[in-house]
XYZ file of N, CA and C in Angstrom:
711
model
N -20.240 -17.134 -5.171
C -19.820 -17.961 -6.295
C -19.429 -19.344 -5.833
N -19.776 -20.334 -6.610
C -19.405 -21.712 -6.326
C -18.205 -22.089 -7.198
N -17.082 -22.391 -6.557
C -15.857 -22.743 -7.263
C -15.594 -24.234 -7.089
N -15.429 -24.925 -8.193
C -15.061 -26.339 -8.139
C -13.548 -26.481 -8.147
N -13.021 -27.149 -7.143
C -11.586 -27.419 -7.085
C -11.332 -28.761 -7.751
N -10.613 -28.738 -8.859
C -10.253 -29.965 -9.561
C -8.920 -30.440 -9.002
N -8.964 -31.478 -8.193
C -7.766 -31.983 -7.517
C -6.962 -32.840 -8.489
N -5.924 -32.238 -9.056
C -5.047 -32.936 -9.990
C -3.993 -33.754 -9.259
N -3.925 -33.602 -7.975
C -2.998 -34.319 -7.107
C -3.356 -34.021 -5.668
N -2.540 -34.531 -4.769
C -2.805 -34.375 -3.337
C -1.502 -34.096 -2.606
N -1.615 -33.416 -1.480
C -0.449 -33.174 -0.641
C 0.100 -34.497 -0.117
N 1.397 -34.534 0.143
C 1.991 -35.721 0.756
C 1.251 -36.024 2.054
N 0.931 -37.299 2.315
C 0.107 -37.632 3.485
C 0.617 -37.045 4.792
N 1.917 -37.093 5.036
C 2.456 -36.548 6.284
C 2.218 -35.049 6.369
N 2.357 -34.355 5.249
C 2.116 -32.914 5.229
C 0.628 -32.606 5.371
N -0.201 -33.422 4.738
C -1.640 -33.186 4.796
C -2.179 -33.295 6.217
N -1.579 -34.151 7.037
C -2.017 -34.287 8.432
C -1.853 -32.979 9.196
N -0.854 -32.193 8.813
C -0.554 -30.941 9.519
C -1.174 -29.739 8.814
N -1.079 -29.712 7.506
C -1.448 -28.518 6.742
C -2.740 -28.672 5.944
N -3.316 -29.861 5.920
C -4.482 -30.112 5.087
C -4.077 -30.498 3.679
N -5.050 -30.975 2.910
C -4.811 -31.309 1.508
C -4.901 -30.028 0.681
N -4.663 -30.132 -0.620
C -4.668 -28.944 -1.458
C -6.005 -28.202 -1.386
N -7.111 -28.945 -1.333
C -8.423 -28.288 -1.258
C -8.512 -27.404 -0.018
N -7.946 -27.883 1.103
C -7.971 -27.111 2.347
C -7.077 -25.873 2.253
N -5.929 -26.017 1.598
C -5.008 -24.882 1.445
C -5.646 -23.775 0.624
N -6.359 -24.138 -0.450
C -6.999 -23.113 -1.276
C -8.188 -22.487 -0.564
N -8.943 -23.280 0.180
C -10.049 -22.716 0.953
C -9.530 -21.710 1.978
N -8.375 -22.002 2.595
C -7.776 -21.070 3.552
C -7.248 -19.826 2.842
N -6.577 -20.024 1.706
C -6.022 -18.896 0.954
C -7.117 -17.923 0.539
N -8.264 -18.433 0.111
C -9.328 -17.615 -0.464
C -10.464 -17.354 0.508
N -10.227 -17.611 1.778
C -11.239 -17.351 2.805
C -11.510 -15.847 2.894
N -12.779 -15.494 3.017
C -13.145 -14.093 3.185
C -13.472 -13.366 1.898
N -13.411 -14.051 0.755
C -13.688 -13.410 -0.532
C -15.071 -13.763 -1.089
N -15.897 -14.430 -0.301
C -17.243 -14.736 -0.741
C -17.333 -15.883 -1.726
N -16.348 -16.774 -1.687
C -16.343 -17.936 -2.575
C -16.660 -19.193 -1.775
N -17.452 -20.072 -2.364
C -17.721 -21.390 -1.788
C -17.044 -22.439 -2.651
N -16.707 -23.572 -2.040
C -15.897 -24.569 -2.736
C -16.499 -25.963 -2.624
N -16.347 -26.722 -3.710
C -16.534 -28.166 -3.664
C -15.408 -28.787 -4.474
N -14.975 -29.961 -4.060
C -13.788 -30.569 -4.663
C -14.155 -31.813 -5.466
N -13.381 -32.028 -6.530
C -13.535 -33.184 -7.408
C -12.147 -33.798 -7.602
N -12.011 -35.054 -7.223
C -10.712 -35.732 -7.273
C -10.470 -36.265 -8.684
N -10.108 -35.352 -9.595
C -9.949 -35.762 -10.992
C -8.743 -36.677 -11.174
N -7.734 -36.560 -10.292
C -6.591 -37.479 -10.396
C -7.063 -38.925 -10.325
N -8.110 -39.166 -9.532
C -8.670 -40.509 -9.400
C -9.967 -40.661 -10.194
N -10.090 -39.838 -11.253
C -11.125 -39.981 -12.281
C -12.527 -39.597 -11.801
N -12.620 -38.745 -10.788
C -13.919 -38.248 -10.328
C -14.119 -36.845 -10.903
N -14.765 -36.774 -12.056
C -14.949 -35.521 -12.781
C -16.346 -34.964 -12.564
N -16.492 -33.640 -12.641
C -17.838 -33.051 -12.652
C -18.617 -33.529 -13.875
N -19.942 -33.527 -13.738
C -20.783 -33.988 -14.840
C -20.844 -32.986 -15.974
N -20.611 -31.710 -15.675
C -20.759 -30.682 -16.694
C -19.845 -29.518 -16.351
N -19.291 -28.848 -17.358
C -18.390 -27.717 -17.098
C -19.137 -26.541 -16.484
N -20.480 -26.524 -16.577
C -21.279 -25.433 -16.034
C -21.802 -25.739 -14.640
N -21.378 -26.853 -14.077
C -21.866 -27.231 -12.749
C -21.476 -26.201 -11.702
N -20.288 -25.604 -11.842
C -19.823 -24.565 -10.932
C -19.636 -23.260 -11.697
N -19.494 -22.166 -10.945
C -19.309 -20.851 -11.562
C -17.871 -20.631 -12.025
N -16.953 -21.438 -11.537
C -15.558 -21.360 -11.924
C -14.834 -22.609 -11.467
N -13.643 -22.813 -12.025
C -12.860 -24.012 -11.720
C -11.442 -23.618 -11.316
N -10.935 -24.282 -10.294
C -9.563 -24.080 -9.839
C -8.824 -25.400 -9.949
N -7.774 -25.438 -10.746
C -6.999 -26.664 -10.989
C -5.738 -26.619 -10.145
N -5.510 -27.654 -9.360
C -4.438 -27.666 -8.372
C -3.115 -28.170 -8.966
N -2.113 -28.165 -8.098
C -0.846 -28.789 -8.416
C -0.934 -30.309 -8.384
N 0.174 -30.954 -8.737
C 0.233 -32.410 -8.802
C 1.687 -32.854 -8.836
N 1.930 -34.078 -8.411
C 3.268 -34.653 -8.545
C 3.547 -35.113 -9.972
N 2.519 -35.164 -10.804
C 2.653 -35.678 -12.160
C 3.102 -34.593 -13.128
N 3.675 -35.020 -14.252
C 3.941 -34.127 -15.365
C 2.772 -34.157 -16.328
N 2.440 -33.014 -16.908
C 1.273 -32.952 -17.792
C 1.468 -33.766 -19.064
N 2.723 -34.041 -19.419
C 3.048 -34.794 -20.633
C 3.170 -36.295 -20.358
N 2.927 -36.713 -19.120
C 3.039 -38.130 -18.767
C 1.762 -38.883 -19.110
N 1.857 -40.196 -19.117
C 0.740 -41.056 -19.495
C -0.042 -41.448 -18.246
N -1.033 -40.643 -17.901
C -1.928 -40.930 -16.774
C -3.363 -40.850 -17.268
N -4.206 -41.720 -16.745
C -5.566 -41.848 -17.267
C -6.366 -40.554 -17.159
N -6.106 -39.742 -16.136
C -6.935 -38.568 -15.919
C -6.567 -37.390 -16.826
N -5.397 -37.418 -17.463
C -4.939 -36.238 -18.200
C -5.741 -35.990 -19.476
N -5.976 -36.985 -20.351
C -6.771 -36.688 -21.558
C -8.173 -36.156 -21.255
N -8.945 -36.785 -20.335
C -10.270 -36.202 -20.074
C -10.194 -34.837 -19.395
N -9.140 -34.590 -18.632
C -8.986 -33.262 -18.033
C -8.738 -32.214 -19.114
N -7.946 -32.562 -20.112
C -7.718 -31.618 -21.211
C -9.012 -31.334 -21.975
N -9.830 -32.359 -22.175
C -11.136 -32.151 -22.820
C -11.996 -31.225 -21.977
N -12.007 -31.452 -20.662
C -12.783 -30.612 -19.749
C -12.330 -29.155 -19.847
N -11.014 -28.945 -19.867
C -10.459 -27.583 -19.959
C -10.915 -26.911 -21.249
N -10.794 -27.609 -22.354
C -11.200 -27.015 -23.630
C -12.697 -26.706 -23.645
N -13.497 -27.600 -23.066
C -14.943 -27.370 -23.026
C -15.288 -26.194 -22.112
N -14.631 -26.098 -20.965
C -14.878 -24.984 -20.050
C -14.471 -23.664 -20.679
N -13.334 -23.671 -21.381
C -12.871 -22.456 -22.042
C -13.856 -22.032 -23.132
N -14.345 -22.991 -23.902
C -15.310 -22.682 -24.964
C -16.624 -22.163 -24.389
N -17.003 -22.674 -23.207
C -18.242 -22.248 -22.552
C -18.063 -20.976 -21.733
N -16.834 -20.435 -21.688
C -16.519 -19.212 -20.947
C -16.812 -19.361 -19.449
N -16.477 -20.535 -18.914
C -16.517 -20.741 -17.461
C -15.108 -20.484 -16.950
N -14.897 -19.490 -16.081
C -13.528 -19.095 -15.715
C -12.768 -20.200 -15.007
N -11.467 -20.265 -15.309
C -10.565 -21.243 -14.709
C -9.340 -20.540 -14.135
N -8.887 -21.045 -12.998
C -7.602 -20.655 -12.423
C -6.769 -21.918 -12.293
N -5.537 -21.879 -12.764
C -4.644 -23.029 -12.678
C -3.403 -22.696 -11.888
N -3.014 -23.592 -11.012
C -1.845 -23.405 -10.155
C -0.845 -24.534 -10.402
N 0.395 -24.196 -10.743
C 1.499 -25.129 -10.981
C 1.102 -26.154 -12.056
N 0.805 -27.387 -11.692
C 0.319 -28.350 -12.679
C -0.893 -27.783 -13.411
N -1.794 -27.122 -12.685
C -2.963 -26.521 -13.312
C -2.590 -25.475 -14.340
N -1.587 -24.667 -14.047
C -1.031 -23.685 -14.982
C -0.542 -24.389 -16.245
N 0.150 -25.494 -16.060
C 0.745 -26.210 -17.182
C -0.287 -26.963 -18.006
N -1.253 -27.616 -17.353
C -2.207 -28.440 -18.094
C -3.172 -27.568 -18.895
N -3.516 -26.388 -18.396
C -4.356 -25.477 -19.175
C -3.603 -25.031 -20.421
N -2.326 -24.686 -20.255
C -1.527 -24.291 -21.417
C -1.440 -25.419 -22.432
N -1.158 -26.631 -21.961
C -1.028 -27.768 -22.885
C -2.348 -28.070 -23.576
N -3.446 -28.051 -22.823
C -4.750 -28.386 -23.401
C -5.165 -27.404 -24.491
N -4.698 -26.140 -24.366
C -5.099 -25.116 -25.324
C -4.049 -24.876 -26.402
N -3.013 -25.746 -26.452
C -2.067 -25.699 -27.549
C -0.664 -25.263 -27.209
N -0.337 -25.106 -25.924
C 1.009 -24.719 -25.518
C 1.927 -25.914 -25.353
N 3.169 -25.616 -24.944
C 4.180 -26.669 -24.774
C 4.799 -26.580 -23.386
N 4.843 -27.727 -22.701
C 5.398 -27.838 -21.349
C 6.547 -28.831 -21.379
N 7.655 -28.471 -20.720
C 8.829 -29.339 -20.670
C 9.503 -29.227 -19.312
N 10.386 -30.210 -19.031
C 11.302 -30.065 -17.905
C 12.282 -28.949 -18.234
N 12.462 -28.022 -17.298
C 13.338 -26.881 -17.521
C 14.788 -27.308 -17.327
N 15.644 -26.889 -18.267
C 17.051 -27.315 -18.217
C 17.743 -26.914 -16.926
N 17.378 -25.759 -16.389
C 18.034 -25.263 -15.168
C 17.503 -25.926 -13.908
N 16.555 -26.849 -14.045
C 16.138 -27.664 -12.906
C 15.023 -27.056 -12.077
N 15.144 -27.246 -10.775
C 14.056 -26.997 -9.837
C 14.014 -25.564 -9.336
N 12.785 -25.067 -9.180
C 12.513 -23.885 -8.359
C 11.884 -24.393 -7.071
N 12.504 -24.089 -5.940
C 12.065 -24.629 -4.653
C 11.990 -23.486 -3.639
N 10.846 -23.352 -3.002
C 10.707 -22.345 -1.961
C 10.492 -20.946 -2.509
N 10.882 -19.966 -1.721
C 10.570 -18.558 -2.000
C 11.250 -18.061 -3.282
N 10.418 -17.513 -4.190
C 10.880 -16.959 -5.460
C 10.270 -15.570 -5.624
N 10.958 -14.711 -6.369
C 10.463 -13.362 -6.625
C 9.997 -13.265 -8.073
N 8.769 -12.782 -8.254
C 8.172 -12.629 -9.575
C 7.768 -11.185 -9.799
N 7.887 -10.733 -11.026
C 7.416 -9.408 -11.415
C 6.040 -9.578 -12.036
N 4.996 -9.211 -11.278
C 3.616 -9.369 -11.716
C 3.091 -8.061 -12.290
N 2.478 -8.167 -13.461
C 1.811 -7.020 -14.051
C 0.792 -6.465 -13.059
N 0.807 -5.196 -12.831
C -0.097 -4.449 -11.944
C 0.253 -4.585 -10.466
N 0.972 -5.620 -10.080
C 1.283 -5.837 -8.667
C 2.745 -5.581 -8.326
N 3.608 -5.549 -9.316
C 5.033 -5.361 -9.055
C 5.684 -6.637 -8.564
N 6.725 -6.510 -7.754
C 7.448 -7.687 -7.258
C 6.647 -8.408 -6.176
N 6.475 -9.707 -6.396
C 5.697 -10.558 -5.493
C 6.546 -11.766 -5.127
N 6.610 -12.080 -3.839
C 7.314 -13.278 -3.371
C 6.295 -14.396 -3.132
N 6.526 -15.535 -3.782
C 5.660 -16.702 -3.617
C 6.519 -17.948 -3.484
N 5.963 -18.960 -2.838
C 6.634 -20.252 -2.776
C 6.367 -21.044 -4.051
N 7.378 -21.760 -4.483
C 7.265 -22.594 -5.681
C 7.830 -23.982 -5.380
N 7.418 -24.931 -6.204
C 7.999 -26.287 -6.138
C 7.736 -26.945 -7.490
N 8.664 -26.746 -8.428
C 8.435 -27.289 -9.769
C 9.746 -27.397 -10.528
N 9.761 -28.304 -11.487
C 10.830 -28.419 -12.471
C 10.296 -28.155 -13.874
N 9.069 -28.591 -14.132
C 8.447 -28.345 -15.437
C 8.055 -26.876 -15.555
N 8.041 -26.388 -16.800
C 7.617 -25.024 -17.074
C 6.845 -24.971 -18.393
N 6.008 -23.954 -18.524
C 5.375 -23.657 -19.811
C 6.419 -22.953 -20.665
N 6.913 -23.641 -21.676
C 7.947 -23.082 -22.533
C 7.357 -22.242 -23.664
N 6.197 -22.649 -24.166
C 5.468 -21.878 -25.171
C 3.998 -21.865 -24.778
N 3.425 -20.681 -24.683
C 2.009 -20.616 -24.333
C 1.162 -20.457 -25.592
N -0.104 -20.879 -25.522
C -0.943 -20.868 -26.727
C -1.402 -19.464 -27.092
N -1.942 -19.348 -28.287
C -2.313 -18.049 -28.848
C -3.294 -17.246 -27.992
N -4.257 -17.860 -27.301
C -5.179 -17.027 -26.523
C -4.530 -16.359 -25.309
N -3.325 -16.746 -24.952
C -2.724 -16.308 -23.696
C -1.716 -15.189 -23.890
N -1.431 -14.491 -22.776
C -0.287 -13.589 -22.713
C 0.309 -13.694 -21.313
N 1.611 -13.479 -21.216
C 2.301 -13.579 -19.929
C 2.059 -12.316 -19.115
N 1.741 -12.485 -17.830
C 1.513 -11.343 -16.937
C 2.423 -11.393 -15.715
N 3.337 -12.355 -15.676
C 4.341 -12.413 -14.612
C 5.533 -13.203 -15.111
N 6.719 -12.850 -14.587
C 7.949 -13.532 -14.977
C 8.973 -13.383 -13.866
N 9.959 -14.256 -13.904
C 11.131 -14.132 -13.049
C 12.348 -14.461 -13.892
N 13.528 -14.280 -13.320
C 14.739 -14.655 -14.052
C 14.772 -16.149 -14.346
N 14.123 -16.936 -13.502
C 14.142 -18.393 -13.633
C 12.963 -18.916 -14.449
N 11.848 -18.187 -14.417
C 10.605 -18.673 -15.042
C 9.997 -17.561 -15.875
N 10.161 -17.646 -17.195
C 9.721 -16.577 -18.089
C 8.205 -16.458 -18.126
N 7.511 -17.591 -18.134
C 6.048 -17.588 -18.236
C 5.449 -17.990 -16.885
N 5.640 -17.118 -15.901
C 5.274 -17.446 -14.518
C 3.788 -17.293 -14.251
N 3.093 -16.509 -15.044
C 1.635 -16.400 -14.944
C 1.104 -16.017 -16.318
N -0.044 -16.557 -16.651
C -0.660 -16.323 -17.954
C -2.114 -15.921 -17.770
N -2.585 -15.056 -18.655
C -4.004 -14.712 -18.691
C -4.521 -15.026 -20.087
N -5.684 -15.675 -20.143
C -6.298 -16.081 -21.409
C -7.595 -15.282 -21.559
N -7.493 -14.116 -22.193
C -8.655 -13.235 -22.304
C -9.264 -13.045 -20.908
N -10.575 -13.250 -20.788
C -11.220 -13.123 -19.471
C -11.514 -14.476 -18.840
N -10.979 -15.575 -19.426
C -11.536 -16.880 -19.065
C -10.566 -17.826 -18.390
N -9.301 -17.523 -18.315
C -8.366 -18.365 -17.550
C -7.216 -17.497 -17.044
N -6.819 -17.759 -15.815
C -5.694 -17.087 -15.172
C -4.883 -18.173 -14.479
N -3.596 -18.279 -14.834
C -2.806 -19.402 -14.319
C -1.474 -18.904 -13.760
N -0.996 -19.592 -12.727
C 0.217 -19.200 -12.008
C 1.094 -20.434 -11.817
N 2.387 -20.299 -12.112
C 3.313 -21.410 -11.932
C 3.630 -21.659 -10.456
N 3.738 -20.624 -9.664
C 4.070 -20.767 -8.242
C 2.858 -21.273 -7.455
N 3.065 -21.454 -6.154
C 2.032 -21.999 -5.262
C 1.630 -20.953 -4.226
N 0.689 -20.061 -4.522
C 0.262 -19.104 -3.493
C -0.386 -19.760 -2.290
N -0.860 -20.984 -2.458
C -1.480 -21.700 -1.332
C -0.455 -22.296 -0.376
N 0.818 -22.345 -0.761
C 1.864 -22.946 0.075
C 2.373 -21.925 1.095
N 2.249 -22.256 2.362
C 2.874 -21.449 3.401
C 4.342 -21.836 3.524
N 5.117 -20.980 4.204
C 6.524 -21.305 4.424
C 6.682 -22.511 5.340
N 5.747 -22.695 6.271
C 5.802 -23.867 7.154
C 5.642 -25.151 6.344
N 4.762 -25.135 5.363
C 4.593 -26.313 4.502
C 5.869 -26.576 3.706
N 6.458 -25.534 3.139
C 7.689 -25.707 2.372
C 8.786 -26.296 3.251
N 8.917 -25.812 4.484
C 9.916 -26.352 5.400
C 9.701 -27.838 5.625
N 8.451 -28.245 5.777
C 8.155 -29.670 5.979
C 8.448 -30.472 4.709
N 8.129 -29.928 3.550
C 8.419 -30.624 2.304
C 9.927 -30.805 2.106
N 10.695 -29.769 2.438
C 12.149 -29.893 2.320
C 12.655 -31.020 3.209
N 12.158 -31.064 4.431
C 12.603 -32.108 5.364
C 12.230 -33.499 4.857
N 11.032 -33.636 4.306
C 10.565 -34.941 3.834
C 11.290 -35.396 2.574
N 11.632 -34.448 1.707
C 12.103 -34.809 0.370
C 13.610 -34.657 0.177
N 14.282 -34.114 1.155
C 15.724 -33.942 1.004
C 16.389 -35.301 0.780
N 17.275 -35.362 -0.219
C 17.975 -36.605 -0.517
C 17.208 -37.535 -1.422
N 16.015 -37.143 -1.848
C 15.233 -37.958 -2.777
C 15.249 -37.294 -4.151
N 14.863 -38.047 -5.157
C 14.797 -37.547 -6.542
C 16.094 -36.833 -6.890
N 15.994 -35.711 -7.588
C 17.197 -34.987 -8.003
C 17.178 -33.561 -7.462
N 16.647 -33.393 -6.243
C 16.591 -32.067 -5.640
C 18.002 -31.599 -5.285
N 18.438 -30.435 -5.783
C 19.782 -29.950 -5.453
C 19.863 -29.494 -4.002
N 20.944 -29.875 -3.325
C 21.099 -29.522 -1.916
C 21.091 -28.020 -1.700
N 21.717 -27.261 -2.598
C 21.801 -25.817 -2.380
C 20.428 -25.161 -2.457
N 19.573 -25.645 -3.347
C 18.237 -25.055 -3.451
C 17.346 -25.492 -2.288
N 17.516 -26.717 -1.842
C 16.782 -27.152 -0.651
C 17.236 -26.355 0.566
N 18.530 -26.121 0.686
C 19.050 -25.337 1.806
C 18.496 -23.913 1.771
N 18.477 -23.308 0.587
C 17.966 -21.941 0.467
C 16.487 -21.871 0.838
N 15.704 -22.848 0.370
C 14.278 -22.867 0.690
C 14.055 -23.013 2.185
N 14.807 -23.917 2.806
C 14.678 -24.111 4.253
C 15.113 -22.856 4.996
N 16.172 -22.215 4.520
C 16.662 -21.012 5.175
C 15.668 -19.865 5.111
N 15.063 -19.663 3.946
C 14.063 -18.603 3.816
C 12.872 -18.867 4.722
N 12.431 -20.128 4.780
C 11.292 -20.472 5.631
C 11.627 -20.250 7.100
N 12.821 -20.687 7.521
C 13.214 -20.534 8.925
C 13.374 -19.068 9.309
N 13.822 -18.249 8.377
C 14.034 -16.829 8.650
C 12.738 -16.021 8.604
N 11.661 -16.647 8.185
C 10.387 -15.946 8.107
C 10.327 -14.916 6.995
N 11.053 -15.170 5.904
C 11.007 -14.249 4.769
C 9.560 -14.119 4.288
N 9.096 -12.896 4.049
C 7.674 -12.713 3.734
C 7.264 -13.357 2.412
N 6.035 -13.858 2.401
C 5.417 -14.430 1.216
C 4.148 -13.626 0.938
N 3.975 -13.176 -0.295
C 2.884 -12.258 -0.641
C 1.635 -13.015 -1.083
N 1.085 -13.782 -0.160
C -0.092 -14.584 -0.488
C -1.351 -13.726 -0.659
N -1.489 -12.688 0.155
C -2.730 -11.910 0.160
C -3.001 -11.200 -1.155
N -2.032 -10.481 -1.756
C -2.354 -9.837 -3.042
C -2.686 -10.825 -4.149
N -2.056 -11.987 -4.138
C -2.376 -12.988 -5.161
C -3.740 -13.610 -4.902
N -4.084 -13.841 -3.636
C -5.425 -14.335 -3.315
C -6.477 -13.349 -3.813
N -6.239 -12.059 -3.593
C -7.174 -11.052 -4.073
C -7.265 -11.033 -5.579
N -6.119 -11.215 -6.237
C -6.106 -11.242 -7.706
C -6.899 -12.423 -8.232
N -6.763 -13.591 -7.603
C -7.514 -14.780 -8.018
C -9.006 -14.565 -7.809
N -9.379 -14.076 -6.616
C -10.798 -13.855 -6.320
C -11.406 -12.835 -7.270
N -10.694 -11.747 -7.540
C -11.196 -10.735 -8.473
C -11.367 -11.307 -9.873
N -10.417 -12.160 -10.282
C -10.530 -12.773 -11.596
C -11.816 -13.598 -11.695
N -12.055 -14.453 -10.704
C -13.265 -15.276 -10.726
C -14.517 -14.401 -10.789
N -14.580 -13.396 -9.938
C -15.782 -12.580 -9.857
C -15.997 -11.755 -11.125
N -14.935 -11.136 -11.627
C -15.069 -10.308 -12.820
C -15.425 -11.136 -14.048
N -14.781 -12.290 -14.186
C -15.069 -13.151 -15.333
C -16.492 -13.682 -15.272
N -16.917 -14.071 -14.071
C -18.281 -14.571 -13.910
C -19.292 -13.482 -14.248
N -19.027 -12.256 -13.798
C -19.943 -11.150 -14.083
C -20.040 -10.891 -15.581
N -18.914 -10.964 -16.295
C -18.936 -10.766 -17.743
C -19.709 -11.875 -18.439
N -19.541 -13.092 -17.951
C -20.283 -14.209 -18.561
C -21.781 -14.046 -18.318
N -22.147 -13.662 -17.092
C -23.571 -13.472 -16.786
C -24.163 -12.343 -17.628
N -23.397 -11.254 -17.777
C -23.892 -10.129 -18.575
C -24.089 -10.521 -20.024
N -23.202 -11.361 -20.543
C -23.303 -11.791 -21.941
C -24.537 -12.662 -22.178
N -24.981 -13.344 -21.104
C -26.129 -14.246 -21.249
C -27.425 -13.605 -20.747
N -27.357 -12.350 -20.354
C -28.553 -11.683 -19.824
C -29.547 -11.367 -20.949
């Protein structure tokens, strides 16, 4: 399968030198599942020519809010709606999770309780408790009618959504290793409105080597792409 990575943002340059950009993180996360990748820098207005160009689309995280005024957001929402209508499967991560929800009629806001940083525990349908790294303040507060929630935590009610067979989205960052989170904490501590206690907890979990359940989520993403693609192919046979 050919998966197009829609780069809604990029890793911080200092982090990218060590860990790669988001496209590299997803290629590493999904290595061994028979997926091929090509990337499109939609943040800088480089969009695919057609929603059917690839067999599926993966929308990355971003430093931007989906409700902010950026040139790439309106055409990205159009692309999402067109891909959904054409039944081309999509996976959204963090910003990708939020922009798919917004494009299809949901509501995204800054969460009153603030930031989720580093290792978080989620209750995933079919998988049970899963530990993943997160880095977000915005959340999907209301998801659109085609969706249902398939994961939650005490902090994030709509932590993962499934839209029939055609979109699967996750608020956390399965592509983020603990080493990356440790570097992000070091780079960003004392900036913006990051709470010291949450930065300390994230750094502590990373330093202690607390396990992160990247493999089951990688398998879930790969299975989603393959199963959805097979259903689409069967429908057009």
